mmCIF file of C-alpha atoms and ligand atoms in Angstrom:
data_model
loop_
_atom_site.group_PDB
_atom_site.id
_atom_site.type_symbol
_atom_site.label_atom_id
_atom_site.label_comp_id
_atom_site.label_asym_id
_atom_site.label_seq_id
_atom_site.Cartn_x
_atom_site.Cartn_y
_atom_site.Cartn_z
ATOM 1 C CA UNK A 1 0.000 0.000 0.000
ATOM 2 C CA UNK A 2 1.236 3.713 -1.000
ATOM 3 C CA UNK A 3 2.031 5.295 2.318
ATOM 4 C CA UNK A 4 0.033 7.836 3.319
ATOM 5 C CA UNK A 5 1.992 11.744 1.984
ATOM 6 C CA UNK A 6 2.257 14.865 4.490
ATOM 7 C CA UNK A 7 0.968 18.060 3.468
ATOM 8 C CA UNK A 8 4.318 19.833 3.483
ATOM 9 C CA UNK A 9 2.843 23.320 3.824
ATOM 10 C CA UNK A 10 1.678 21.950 7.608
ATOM 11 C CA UNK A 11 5.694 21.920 8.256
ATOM 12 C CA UNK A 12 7.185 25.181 9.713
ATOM 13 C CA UNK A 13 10.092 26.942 8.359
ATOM 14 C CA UNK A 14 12.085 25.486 11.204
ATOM 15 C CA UNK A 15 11.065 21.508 10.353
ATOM 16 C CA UNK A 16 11.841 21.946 6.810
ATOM 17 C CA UNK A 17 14.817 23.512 7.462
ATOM 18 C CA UNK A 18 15.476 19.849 10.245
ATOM 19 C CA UNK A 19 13.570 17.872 7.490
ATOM 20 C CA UNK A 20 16.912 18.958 4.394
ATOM 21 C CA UNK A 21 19.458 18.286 7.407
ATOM 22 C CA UNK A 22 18.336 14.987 8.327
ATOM 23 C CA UNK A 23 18.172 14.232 4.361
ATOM 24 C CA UNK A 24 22.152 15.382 4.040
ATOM 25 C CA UNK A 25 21.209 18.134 2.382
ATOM 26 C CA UNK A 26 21.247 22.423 4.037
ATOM 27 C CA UNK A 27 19.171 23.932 5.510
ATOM 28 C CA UNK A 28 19.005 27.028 3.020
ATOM 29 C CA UNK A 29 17.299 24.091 0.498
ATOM 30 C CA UNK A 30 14.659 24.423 3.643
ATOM 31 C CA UNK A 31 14.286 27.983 3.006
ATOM 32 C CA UNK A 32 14.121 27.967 -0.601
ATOM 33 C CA UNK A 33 11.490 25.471 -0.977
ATOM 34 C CA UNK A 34 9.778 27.247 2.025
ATOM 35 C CA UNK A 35 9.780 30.608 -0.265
ATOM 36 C CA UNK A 36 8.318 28.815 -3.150
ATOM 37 C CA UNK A 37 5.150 26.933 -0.743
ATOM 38 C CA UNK A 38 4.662 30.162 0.772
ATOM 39 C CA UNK A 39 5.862 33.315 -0.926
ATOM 40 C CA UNK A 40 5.478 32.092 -4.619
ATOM 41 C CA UNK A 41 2.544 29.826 -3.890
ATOM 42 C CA UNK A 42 3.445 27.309 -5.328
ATOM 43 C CA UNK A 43 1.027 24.655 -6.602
ATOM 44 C CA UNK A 44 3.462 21.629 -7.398
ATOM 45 C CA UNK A 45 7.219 20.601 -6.873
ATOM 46 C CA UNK A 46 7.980 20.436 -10.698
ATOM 47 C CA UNK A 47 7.674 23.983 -10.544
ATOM 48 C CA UNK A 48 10.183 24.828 -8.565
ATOM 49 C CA UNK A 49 13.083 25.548 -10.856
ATOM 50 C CA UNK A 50 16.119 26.610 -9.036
ATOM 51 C CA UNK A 51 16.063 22.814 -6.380
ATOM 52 C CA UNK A 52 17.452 20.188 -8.456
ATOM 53 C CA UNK A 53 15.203 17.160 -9.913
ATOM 54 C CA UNK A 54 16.437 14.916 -7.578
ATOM 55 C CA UNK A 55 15.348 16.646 -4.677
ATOM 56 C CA UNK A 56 11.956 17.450 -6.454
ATOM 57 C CA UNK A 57 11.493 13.882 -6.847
ATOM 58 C CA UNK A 58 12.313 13.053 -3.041
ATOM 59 C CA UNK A 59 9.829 15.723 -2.090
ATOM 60 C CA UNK A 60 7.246 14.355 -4.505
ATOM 61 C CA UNK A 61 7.423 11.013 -2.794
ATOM 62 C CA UNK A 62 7.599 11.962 0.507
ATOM 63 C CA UNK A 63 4.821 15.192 0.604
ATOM 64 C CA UNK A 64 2.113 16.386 -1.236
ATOM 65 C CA UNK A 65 1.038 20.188 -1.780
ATOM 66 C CA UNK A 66 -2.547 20.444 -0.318
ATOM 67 C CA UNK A 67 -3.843 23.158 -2.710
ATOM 68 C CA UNK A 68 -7.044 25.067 -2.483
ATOM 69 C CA UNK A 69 -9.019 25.215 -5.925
ATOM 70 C CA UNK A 70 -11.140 28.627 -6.844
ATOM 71 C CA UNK A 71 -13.868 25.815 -8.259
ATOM 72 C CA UNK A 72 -16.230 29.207 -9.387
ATOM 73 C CA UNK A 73 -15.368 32.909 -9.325
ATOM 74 C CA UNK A 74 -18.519 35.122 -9.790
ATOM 75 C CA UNK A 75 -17.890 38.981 -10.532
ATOM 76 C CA UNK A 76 -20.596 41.649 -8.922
ATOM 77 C CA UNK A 77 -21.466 44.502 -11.480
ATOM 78 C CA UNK A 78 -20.078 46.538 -8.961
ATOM 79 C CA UNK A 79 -16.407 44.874 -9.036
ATOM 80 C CA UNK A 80 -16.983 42.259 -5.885
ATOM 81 C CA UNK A 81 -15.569 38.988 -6.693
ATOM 82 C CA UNK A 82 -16.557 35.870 -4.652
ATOM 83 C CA UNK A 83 -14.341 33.244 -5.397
ATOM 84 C CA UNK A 84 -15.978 29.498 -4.242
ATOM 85 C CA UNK A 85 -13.185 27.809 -3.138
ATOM 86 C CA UNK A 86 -12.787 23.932 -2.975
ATOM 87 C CA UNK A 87 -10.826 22.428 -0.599
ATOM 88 C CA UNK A 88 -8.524 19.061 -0.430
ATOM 89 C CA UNK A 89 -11.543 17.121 1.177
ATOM 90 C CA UNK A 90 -14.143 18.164 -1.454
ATOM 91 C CA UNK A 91 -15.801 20.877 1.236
ATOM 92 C CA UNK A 92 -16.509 24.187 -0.128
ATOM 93 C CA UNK A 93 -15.751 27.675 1.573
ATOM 94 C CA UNK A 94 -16.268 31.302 -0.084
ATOM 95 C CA UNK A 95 -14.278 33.895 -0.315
ATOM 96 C CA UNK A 96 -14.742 37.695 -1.425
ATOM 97 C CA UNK A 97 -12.736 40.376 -2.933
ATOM 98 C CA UNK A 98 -13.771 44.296 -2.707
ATOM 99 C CA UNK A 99 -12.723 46.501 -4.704
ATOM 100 C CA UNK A 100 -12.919 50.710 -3.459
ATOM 101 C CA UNK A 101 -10.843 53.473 -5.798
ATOM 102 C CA UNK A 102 -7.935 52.990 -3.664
ATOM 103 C CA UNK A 103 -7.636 49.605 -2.134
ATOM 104 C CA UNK A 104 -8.598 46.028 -2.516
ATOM 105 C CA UNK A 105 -10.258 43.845 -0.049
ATOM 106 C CA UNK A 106 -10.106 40.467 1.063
ATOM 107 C CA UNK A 107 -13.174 38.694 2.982
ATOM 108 C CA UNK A 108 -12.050 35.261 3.815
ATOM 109 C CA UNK A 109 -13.601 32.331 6.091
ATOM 110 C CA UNK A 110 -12.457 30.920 8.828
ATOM 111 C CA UNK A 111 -14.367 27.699 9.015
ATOM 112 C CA UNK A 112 -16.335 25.571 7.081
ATOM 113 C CA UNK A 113 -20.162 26.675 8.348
ATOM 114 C CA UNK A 114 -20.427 28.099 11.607
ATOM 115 C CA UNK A 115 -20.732 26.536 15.482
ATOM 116 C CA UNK A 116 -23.049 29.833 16.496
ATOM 117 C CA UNK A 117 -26.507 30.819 15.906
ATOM 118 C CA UNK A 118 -26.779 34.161 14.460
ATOM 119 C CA UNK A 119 -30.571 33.861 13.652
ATOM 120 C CA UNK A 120 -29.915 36.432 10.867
ATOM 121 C CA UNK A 121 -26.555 34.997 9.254
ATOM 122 C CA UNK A 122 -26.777 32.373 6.249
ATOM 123 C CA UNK A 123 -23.338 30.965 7.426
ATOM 124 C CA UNK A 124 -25.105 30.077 10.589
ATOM 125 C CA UNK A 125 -27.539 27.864 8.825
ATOM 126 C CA UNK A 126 -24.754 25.570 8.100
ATOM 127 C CA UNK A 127 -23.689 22.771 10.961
ATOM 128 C CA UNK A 128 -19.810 23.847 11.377
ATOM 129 C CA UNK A 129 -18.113 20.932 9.564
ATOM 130 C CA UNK A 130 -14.201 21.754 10.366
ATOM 131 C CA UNK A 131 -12.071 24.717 11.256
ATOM 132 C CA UNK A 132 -9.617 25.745 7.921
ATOM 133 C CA UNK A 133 -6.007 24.949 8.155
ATOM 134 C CA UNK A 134 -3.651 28.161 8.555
ATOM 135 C CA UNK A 135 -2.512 27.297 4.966
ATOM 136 C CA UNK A 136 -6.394 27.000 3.768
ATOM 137 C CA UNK A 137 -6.472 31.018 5.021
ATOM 138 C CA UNK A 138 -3.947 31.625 3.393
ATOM 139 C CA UNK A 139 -4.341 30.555 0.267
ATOM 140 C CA UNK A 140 -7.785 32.078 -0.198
ATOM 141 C CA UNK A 141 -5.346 35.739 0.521
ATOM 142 C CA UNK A 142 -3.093 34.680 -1.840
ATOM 143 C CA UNK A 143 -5.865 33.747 -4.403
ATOM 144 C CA UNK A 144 -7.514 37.307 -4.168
ATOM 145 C CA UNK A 145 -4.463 38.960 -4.423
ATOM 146 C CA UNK A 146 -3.772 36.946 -7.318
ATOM 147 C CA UNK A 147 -6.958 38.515 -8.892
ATOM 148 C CA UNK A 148 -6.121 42.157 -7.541
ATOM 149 C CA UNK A 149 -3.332 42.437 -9.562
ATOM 150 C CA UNK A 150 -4.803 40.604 -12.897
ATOM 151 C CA UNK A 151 -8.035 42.692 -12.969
ATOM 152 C CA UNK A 152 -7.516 46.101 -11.098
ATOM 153 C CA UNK A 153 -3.833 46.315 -11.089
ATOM 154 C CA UNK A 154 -2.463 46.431 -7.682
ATOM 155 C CA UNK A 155 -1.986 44.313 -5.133
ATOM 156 C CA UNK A 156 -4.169 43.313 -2.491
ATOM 157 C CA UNK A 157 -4.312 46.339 0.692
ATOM 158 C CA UNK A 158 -6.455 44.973 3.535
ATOM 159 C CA UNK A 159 -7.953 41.630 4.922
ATOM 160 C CA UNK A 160 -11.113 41.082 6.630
ATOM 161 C CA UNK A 161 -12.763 38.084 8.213
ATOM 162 C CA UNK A 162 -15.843 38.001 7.820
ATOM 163 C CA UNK A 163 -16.257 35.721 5.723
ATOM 164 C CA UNK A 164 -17.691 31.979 6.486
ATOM 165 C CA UNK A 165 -17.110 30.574 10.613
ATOM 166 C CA UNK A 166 -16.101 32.478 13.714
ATOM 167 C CA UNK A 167 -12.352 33.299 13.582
ATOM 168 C CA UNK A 168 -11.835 33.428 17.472
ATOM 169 C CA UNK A 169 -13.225 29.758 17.879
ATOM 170 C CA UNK A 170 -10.507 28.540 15.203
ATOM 171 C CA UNK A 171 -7.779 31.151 16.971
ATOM 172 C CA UNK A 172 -4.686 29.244 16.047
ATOM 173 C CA UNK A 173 -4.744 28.389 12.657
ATOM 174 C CA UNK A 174 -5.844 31.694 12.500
ATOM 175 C CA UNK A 175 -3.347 33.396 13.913
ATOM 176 C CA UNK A 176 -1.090 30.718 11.750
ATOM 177 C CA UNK A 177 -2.111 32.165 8.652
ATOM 178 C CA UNK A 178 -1.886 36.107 10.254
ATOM 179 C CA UNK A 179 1.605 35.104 10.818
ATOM 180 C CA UNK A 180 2.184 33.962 7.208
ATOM 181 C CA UNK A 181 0.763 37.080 5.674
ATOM 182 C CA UNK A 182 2.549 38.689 7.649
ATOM 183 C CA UNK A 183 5.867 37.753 7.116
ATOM 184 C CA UNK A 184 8.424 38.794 4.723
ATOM 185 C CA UNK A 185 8.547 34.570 3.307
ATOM 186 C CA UNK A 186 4.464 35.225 2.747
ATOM 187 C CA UNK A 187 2.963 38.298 1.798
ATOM 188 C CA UNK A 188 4.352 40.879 4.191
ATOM 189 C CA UNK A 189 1.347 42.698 4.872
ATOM 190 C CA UNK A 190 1.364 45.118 7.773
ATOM 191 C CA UNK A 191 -0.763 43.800 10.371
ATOM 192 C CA UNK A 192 -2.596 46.388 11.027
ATOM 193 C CA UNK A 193 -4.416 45.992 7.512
ATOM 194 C CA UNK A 194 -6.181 43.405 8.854
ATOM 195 C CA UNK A 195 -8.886 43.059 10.892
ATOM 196 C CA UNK A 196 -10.644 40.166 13.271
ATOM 197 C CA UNK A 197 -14.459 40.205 13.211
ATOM 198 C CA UNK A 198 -15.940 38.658 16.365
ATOM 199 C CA UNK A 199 -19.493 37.953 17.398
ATOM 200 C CA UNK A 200 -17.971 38.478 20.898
ATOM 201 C CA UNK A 201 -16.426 35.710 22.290
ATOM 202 C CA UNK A 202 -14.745 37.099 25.892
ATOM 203 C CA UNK A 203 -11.961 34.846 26.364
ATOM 204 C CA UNK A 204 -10.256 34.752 23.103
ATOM 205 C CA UNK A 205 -10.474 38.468 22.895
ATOM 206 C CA UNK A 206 -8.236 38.458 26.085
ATOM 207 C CA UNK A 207 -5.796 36.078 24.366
ATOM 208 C CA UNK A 208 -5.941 38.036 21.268
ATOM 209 C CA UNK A 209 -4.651 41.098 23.385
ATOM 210 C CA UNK A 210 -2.311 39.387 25.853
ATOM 211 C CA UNK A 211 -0.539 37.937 21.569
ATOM 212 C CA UNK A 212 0.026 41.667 21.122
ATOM 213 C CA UNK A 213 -0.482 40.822 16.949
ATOM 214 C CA UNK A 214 -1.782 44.446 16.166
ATOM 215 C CA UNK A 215 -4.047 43.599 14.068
ATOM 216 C CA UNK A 216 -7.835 45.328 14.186
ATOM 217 C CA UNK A 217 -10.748 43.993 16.328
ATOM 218 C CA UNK A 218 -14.466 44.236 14.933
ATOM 219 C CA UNK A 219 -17.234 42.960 17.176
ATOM 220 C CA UNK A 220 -20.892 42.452 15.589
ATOM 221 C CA UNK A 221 -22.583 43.658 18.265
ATOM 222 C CA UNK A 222 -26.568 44.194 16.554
ATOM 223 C CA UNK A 223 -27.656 44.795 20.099
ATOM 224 C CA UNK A 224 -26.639 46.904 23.388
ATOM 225 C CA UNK A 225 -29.120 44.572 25.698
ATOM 226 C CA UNK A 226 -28.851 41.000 26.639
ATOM 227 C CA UNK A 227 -32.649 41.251 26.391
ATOM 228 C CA UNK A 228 -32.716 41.517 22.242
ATOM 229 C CA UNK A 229 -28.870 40.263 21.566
ATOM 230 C CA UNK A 230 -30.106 37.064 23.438
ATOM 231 C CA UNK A 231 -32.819 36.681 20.588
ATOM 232 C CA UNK A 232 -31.048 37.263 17.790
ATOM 233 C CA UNK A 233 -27.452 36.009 18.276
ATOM 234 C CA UNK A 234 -28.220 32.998 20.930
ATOM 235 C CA UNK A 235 -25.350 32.666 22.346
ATOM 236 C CA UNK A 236 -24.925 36.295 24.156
ATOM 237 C CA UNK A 237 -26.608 33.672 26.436
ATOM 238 C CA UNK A 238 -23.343 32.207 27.443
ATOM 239 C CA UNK A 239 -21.211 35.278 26.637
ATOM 240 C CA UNK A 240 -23.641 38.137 28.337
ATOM 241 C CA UNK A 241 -23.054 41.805 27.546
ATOM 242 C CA UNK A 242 -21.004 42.281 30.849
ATOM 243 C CA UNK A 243 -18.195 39.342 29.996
ATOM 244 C CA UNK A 244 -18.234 41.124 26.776
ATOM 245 C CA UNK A 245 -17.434 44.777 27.740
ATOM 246 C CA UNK A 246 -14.752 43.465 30.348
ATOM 247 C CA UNK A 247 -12.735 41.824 27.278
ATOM 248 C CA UNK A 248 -13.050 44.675 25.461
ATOM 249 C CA UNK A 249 -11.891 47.177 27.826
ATOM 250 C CA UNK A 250 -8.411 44.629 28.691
ATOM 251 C CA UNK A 251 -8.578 44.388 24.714
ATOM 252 C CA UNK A 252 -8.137 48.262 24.790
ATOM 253 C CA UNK A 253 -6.349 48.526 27.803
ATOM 254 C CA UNK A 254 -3.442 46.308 26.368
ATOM 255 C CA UNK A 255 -3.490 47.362 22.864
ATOM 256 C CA UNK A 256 -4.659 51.589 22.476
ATOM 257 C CA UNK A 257 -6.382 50.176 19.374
ATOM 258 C CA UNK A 258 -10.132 51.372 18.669
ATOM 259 C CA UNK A 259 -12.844 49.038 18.058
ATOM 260 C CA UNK A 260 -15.107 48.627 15.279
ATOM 261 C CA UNK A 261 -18.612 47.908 16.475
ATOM 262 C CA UNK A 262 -20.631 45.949 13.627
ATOM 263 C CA UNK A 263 -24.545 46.868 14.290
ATOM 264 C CA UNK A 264 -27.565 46.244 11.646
ATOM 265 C CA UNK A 265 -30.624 48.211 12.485
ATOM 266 C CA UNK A 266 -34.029 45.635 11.939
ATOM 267 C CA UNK A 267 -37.454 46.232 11.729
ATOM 268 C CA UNK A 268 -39.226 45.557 15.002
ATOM 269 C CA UNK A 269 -36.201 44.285 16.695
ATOM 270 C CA UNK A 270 -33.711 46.811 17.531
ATOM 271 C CA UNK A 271 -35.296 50.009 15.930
ATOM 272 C CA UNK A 272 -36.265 52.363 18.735
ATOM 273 C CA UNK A 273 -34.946 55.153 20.537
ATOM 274 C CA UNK A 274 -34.277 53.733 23.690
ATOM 275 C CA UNK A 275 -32.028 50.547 21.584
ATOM 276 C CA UNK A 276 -29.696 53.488 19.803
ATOM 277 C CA UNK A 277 -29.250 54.729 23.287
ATOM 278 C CA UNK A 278 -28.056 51.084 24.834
ATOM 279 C CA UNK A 279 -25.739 51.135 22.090
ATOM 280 C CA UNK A 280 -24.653 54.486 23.536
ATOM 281 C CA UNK A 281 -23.975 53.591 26.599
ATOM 282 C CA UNK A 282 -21.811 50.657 25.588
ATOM 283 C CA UNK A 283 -19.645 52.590 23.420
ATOM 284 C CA UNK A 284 -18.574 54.797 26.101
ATOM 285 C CA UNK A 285 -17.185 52.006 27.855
ATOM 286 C CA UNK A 286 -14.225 51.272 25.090
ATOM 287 C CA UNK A 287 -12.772 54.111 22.200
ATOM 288 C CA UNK A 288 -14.641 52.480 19.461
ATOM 289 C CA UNK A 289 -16.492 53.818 16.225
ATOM 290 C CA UNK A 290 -19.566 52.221 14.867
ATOM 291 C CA UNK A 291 -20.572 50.766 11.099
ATOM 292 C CA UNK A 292 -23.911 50.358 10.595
ATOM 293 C CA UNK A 293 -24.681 47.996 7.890
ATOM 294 C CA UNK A 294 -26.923 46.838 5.523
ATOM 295 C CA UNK A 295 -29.043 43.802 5.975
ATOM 296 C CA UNK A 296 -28.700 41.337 3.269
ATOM 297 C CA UNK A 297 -32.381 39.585 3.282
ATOM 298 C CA UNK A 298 -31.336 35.616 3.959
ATOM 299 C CA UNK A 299 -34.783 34.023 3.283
ATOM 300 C CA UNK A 300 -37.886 34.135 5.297
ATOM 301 C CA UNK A 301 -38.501 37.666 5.748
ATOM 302 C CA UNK A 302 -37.814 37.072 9.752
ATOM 303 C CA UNK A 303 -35.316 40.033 9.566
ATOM 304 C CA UNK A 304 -35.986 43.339 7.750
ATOM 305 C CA UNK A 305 -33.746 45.809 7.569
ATOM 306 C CA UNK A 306 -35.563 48.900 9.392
ATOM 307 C CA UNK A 307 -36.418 51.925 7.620
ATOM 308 C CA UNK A 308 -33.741 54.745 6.654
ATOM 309 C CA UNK A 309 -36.141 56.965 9.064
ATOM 310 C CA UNK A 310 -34.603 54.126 11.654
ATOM 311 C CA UNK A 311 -30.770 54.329 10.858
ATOM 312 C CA UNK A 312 -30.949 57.994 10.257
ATOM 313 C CA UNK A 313 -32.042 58.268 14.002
ATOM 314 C CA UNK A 314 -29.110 56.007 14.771
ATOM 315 C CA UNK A 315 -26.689 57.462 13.024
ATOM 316 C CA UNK A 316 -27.832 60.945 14.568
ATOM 317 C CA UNK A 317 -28.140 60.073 17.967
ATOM 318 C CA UNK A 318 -24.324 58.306 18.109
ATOM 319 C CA UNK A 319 -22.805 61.524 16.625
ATOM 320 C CA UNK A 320 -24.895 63.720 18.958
ATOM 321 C CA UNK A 321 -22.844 61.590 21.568
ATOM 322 C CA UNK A 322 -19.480 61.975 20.033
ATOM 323 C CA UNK A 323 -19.278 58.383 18.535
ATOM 324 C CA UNK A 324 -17.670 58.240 15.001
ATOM 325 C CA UNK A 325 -20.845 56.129 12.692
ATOM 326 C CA UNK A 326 -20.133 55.272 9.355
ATOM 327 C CA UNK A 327 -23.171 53.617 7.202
ATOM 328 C CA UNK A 328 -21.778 51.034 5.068
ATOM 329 C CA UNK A 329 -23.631 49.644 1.973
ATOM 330 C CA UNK A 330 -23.270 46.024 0.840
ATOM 331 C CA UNK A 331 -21.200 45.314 -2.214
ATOM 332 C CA UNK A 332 -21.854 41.757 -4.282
ATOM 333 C CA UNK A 333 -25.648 41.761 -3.461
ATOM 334 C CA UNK A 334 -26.020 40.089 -7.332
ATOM 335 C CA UNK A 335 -23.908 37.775 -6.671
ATOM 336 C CA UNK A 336 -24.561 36.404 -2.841
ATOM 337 C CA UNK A 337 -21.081 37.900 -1.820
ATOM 338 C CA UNK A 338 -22.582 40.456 0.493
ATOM 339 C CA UNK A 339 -21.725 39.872 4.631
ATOM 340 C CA UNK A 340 -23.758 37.102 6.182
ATOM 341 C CA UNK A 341 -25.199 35.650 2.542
ATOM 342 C CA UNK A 342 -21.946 33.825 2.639
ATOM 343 C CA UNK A 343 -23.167 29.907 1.511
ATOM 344 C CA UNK A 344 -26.414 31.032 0.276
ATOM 345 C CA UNK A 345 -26.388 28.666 -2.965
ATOM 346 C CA UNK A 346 -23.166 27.218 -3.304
ATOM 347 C CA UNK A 347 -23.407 24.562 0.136
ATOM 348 C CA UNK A 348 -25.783 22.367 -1.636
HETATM 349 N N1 SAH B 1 -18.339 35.397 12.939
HETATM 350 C C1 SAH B 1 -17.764 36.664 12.697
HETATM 351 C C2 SAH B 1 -17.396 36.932 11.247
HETATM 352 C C3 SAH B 1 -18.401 36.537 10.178
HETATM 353 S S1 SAH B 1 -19.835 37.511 9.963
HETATM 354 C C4 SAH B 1 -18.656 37.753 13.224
HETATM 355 O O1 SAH B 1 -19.733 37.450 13.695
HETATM 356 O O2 SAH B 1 -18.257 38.903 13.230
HETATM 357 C C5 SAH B 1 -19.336 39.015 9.258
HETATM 358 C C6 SAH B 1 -20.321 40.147 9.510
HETATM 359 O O3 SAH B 1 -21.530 39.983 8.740
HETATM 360 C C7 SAH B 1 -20.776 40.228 10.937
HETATM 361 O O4 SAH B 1 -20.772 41.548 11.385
HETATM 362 C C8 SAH B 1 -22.191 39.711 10.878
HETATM 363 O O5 SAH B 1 -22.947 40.122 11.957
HETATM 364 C C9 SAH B 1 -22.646 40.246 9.553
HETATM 365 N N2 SAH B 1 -23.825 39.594 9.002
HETATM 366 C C10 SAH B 1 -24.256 38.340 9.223
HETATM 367 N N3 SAH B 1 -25.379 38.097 8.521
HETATM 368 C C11 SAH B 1 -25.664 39.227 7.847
HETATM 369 C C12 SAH B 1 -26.682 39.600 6.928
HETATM 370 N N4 SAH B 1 -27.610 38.742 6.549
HETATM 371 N N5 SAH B 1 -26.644 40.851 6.425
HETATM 372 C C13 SAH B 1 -25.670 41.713 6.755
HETATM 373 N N6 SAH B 1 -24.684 41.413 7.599
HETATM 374 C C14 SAH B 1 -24.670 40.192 8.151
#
């Protein structure tokens, strides 16, 4: 029986660097062939001209090169690209590219599905099936900067994820792939070009501090009460309000770095006075600023998006209070790109 390869992307520099000793080779063949898995993106060892064929062929029998595949990229008439992306074991995960005059960018998932219950979120609909590999993130990065520079001409600026799963509950491979883009061997993007989105889970937002990564923290906080966050994102249950705004003020305590608050105004649910006044109160706890943004209609007609009468009042009453509000509309509404339509149609 053909033994079983290893993904040689799940090997750090360091191992591959061991892996060329141990063979009687150096470790600077460790380096190069990390450059081309990681910097060049490299899809097979054939490819990789300056390591002689001998050595490909070693590596050919020993690893294999677990790729992602774009299996369907969609374009938005407004630019948006939402790349379905297949990965090694046949599961499917979406990412998005977004496109502004000056920058490009990425929206990429963190799981496959979801483990939480946003009542309003397509993603949530999904059971969570597995977290992504740090090499899985990456690759969906490297595949929309890929497209950056073949259709608008520049590379990729910023990363965002919010995209498919909850990046806090797969933290590691997470902060795996942050490390990657990071570095100068991956894309060397500055962290602070990228930013976390959270539904608010306490703990990890700690941990995220304490790692000192400087990179951005959004929360999607829809509600300022336990009373109506309970309802529509479940598990505020578990994680009330309180734990919430504790993690958030050691967040800001250890880092100086504002928070985005991520807050869609519905019909019925969260459209009165005394809700845009909750959602005052909580952003005096923490320097933050606050997006409101557009509801992307899932299915049922359960959520509407409240009336502009509704965010108007919002938006007023947060700048009458010295918060910084910025009203975001979706991009890639055609297409099922938008935030939170995410697995729509292609999970079937
Ligand atoms: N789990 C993370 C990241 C994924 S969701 C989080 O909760 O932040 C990315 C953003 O899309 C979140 O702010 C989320 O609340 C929002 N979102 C979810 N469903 C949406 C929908 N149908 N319309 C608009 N935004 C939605």
């Amino acid at each position: 029986m053909e033994k079983k390869k290893k993904d040689i992307r799940a090997l750090s520099k360091k191992q591959l660097q061991e892996f060329f000793v141990e063979q009687g080779d150096k470790s600077f063949r460790g380096s190069q062939v990390y450059e081309w898995l990681w910097h060049k993106g490299a899809h097979s060892f054939e490819g990789m001209t300056n390591i002689s064929k001998t050595t490909r062929t070693m590596l050919t029998d020993n690893f294999v090169i677990n790729h992602i595949r774009v299996d369907r990229m969609q374009r938005s008439n407004d630019g948006t690209i939402k790349n379905a992306v297949k990965l090694h074991d046949n599961l499917t995960v979406e990412s998005v590219l977004i496109p502004t005059p000056t920058r490009t960018t990425a929206c990429v998932s963190s799981q496959v599905g979801c483990s939480l219950d946003c009542q309003f979120c397509a993603t949530a609909r999904l059971k969570r099936m597995r977290n992504l590999n740090p090499d899985e993130i990456y690759d969906q990065v490297m595949a929309i900067d890929n497209e950056s520079r073949l259709y608008f001409d520049r590379p990729l600026s910023n990363i965002v994820f919010m995209g498919m799963g909850e990046p806090l509950m797969n933290y590691n491979n997470v902060m795996k792939a942050v490390e990657k883009i990071t570095s100068e061997d991956g894309l060397g993007m500055s962290p602070k070009r990228i930013t976390i989105s959270t539904s608010g889970v306490p703990k990890m937002i700690k941990k995220l501090a304490d790692d000192e990564t400087k990179i951005k923290l959004a929360v999607s906080l829809h509600a300022a009460t336990d009373a109506v966050r309970t309802k529509i994102m479940p598990f505020n249950e578990t994680f009330p309000l309180q734990d919430l705004r504790e993690a958030l003020e050691y967040w800001y305590s250890k880092t100086k770095s504002r928070i985005t608050y991520e807050y869609i105004v519905w019909k019925g649910i969260n459209d009165t006075r005394e809700d845009a006044l909750a959602l005052v109160k909580f952003c005096n706890y923490v320097p933050c600023k606050v997006n409101l943004i557009e509801y992307n209609p899932i299915d049922d007609g359960e959520f509407q998006q409240a009336a502009s009468k509704a965010t108007d009042m919002y938006q007023k009453t947060l700048e009458r209070n010295g918060i910084t509000v910025t009203v975001r509309r979706s991009r890639g509404k055609d297409i099922d790109a938008a935030c939170g339509q995410l697995a729509n149609k292609s999970a079937s």
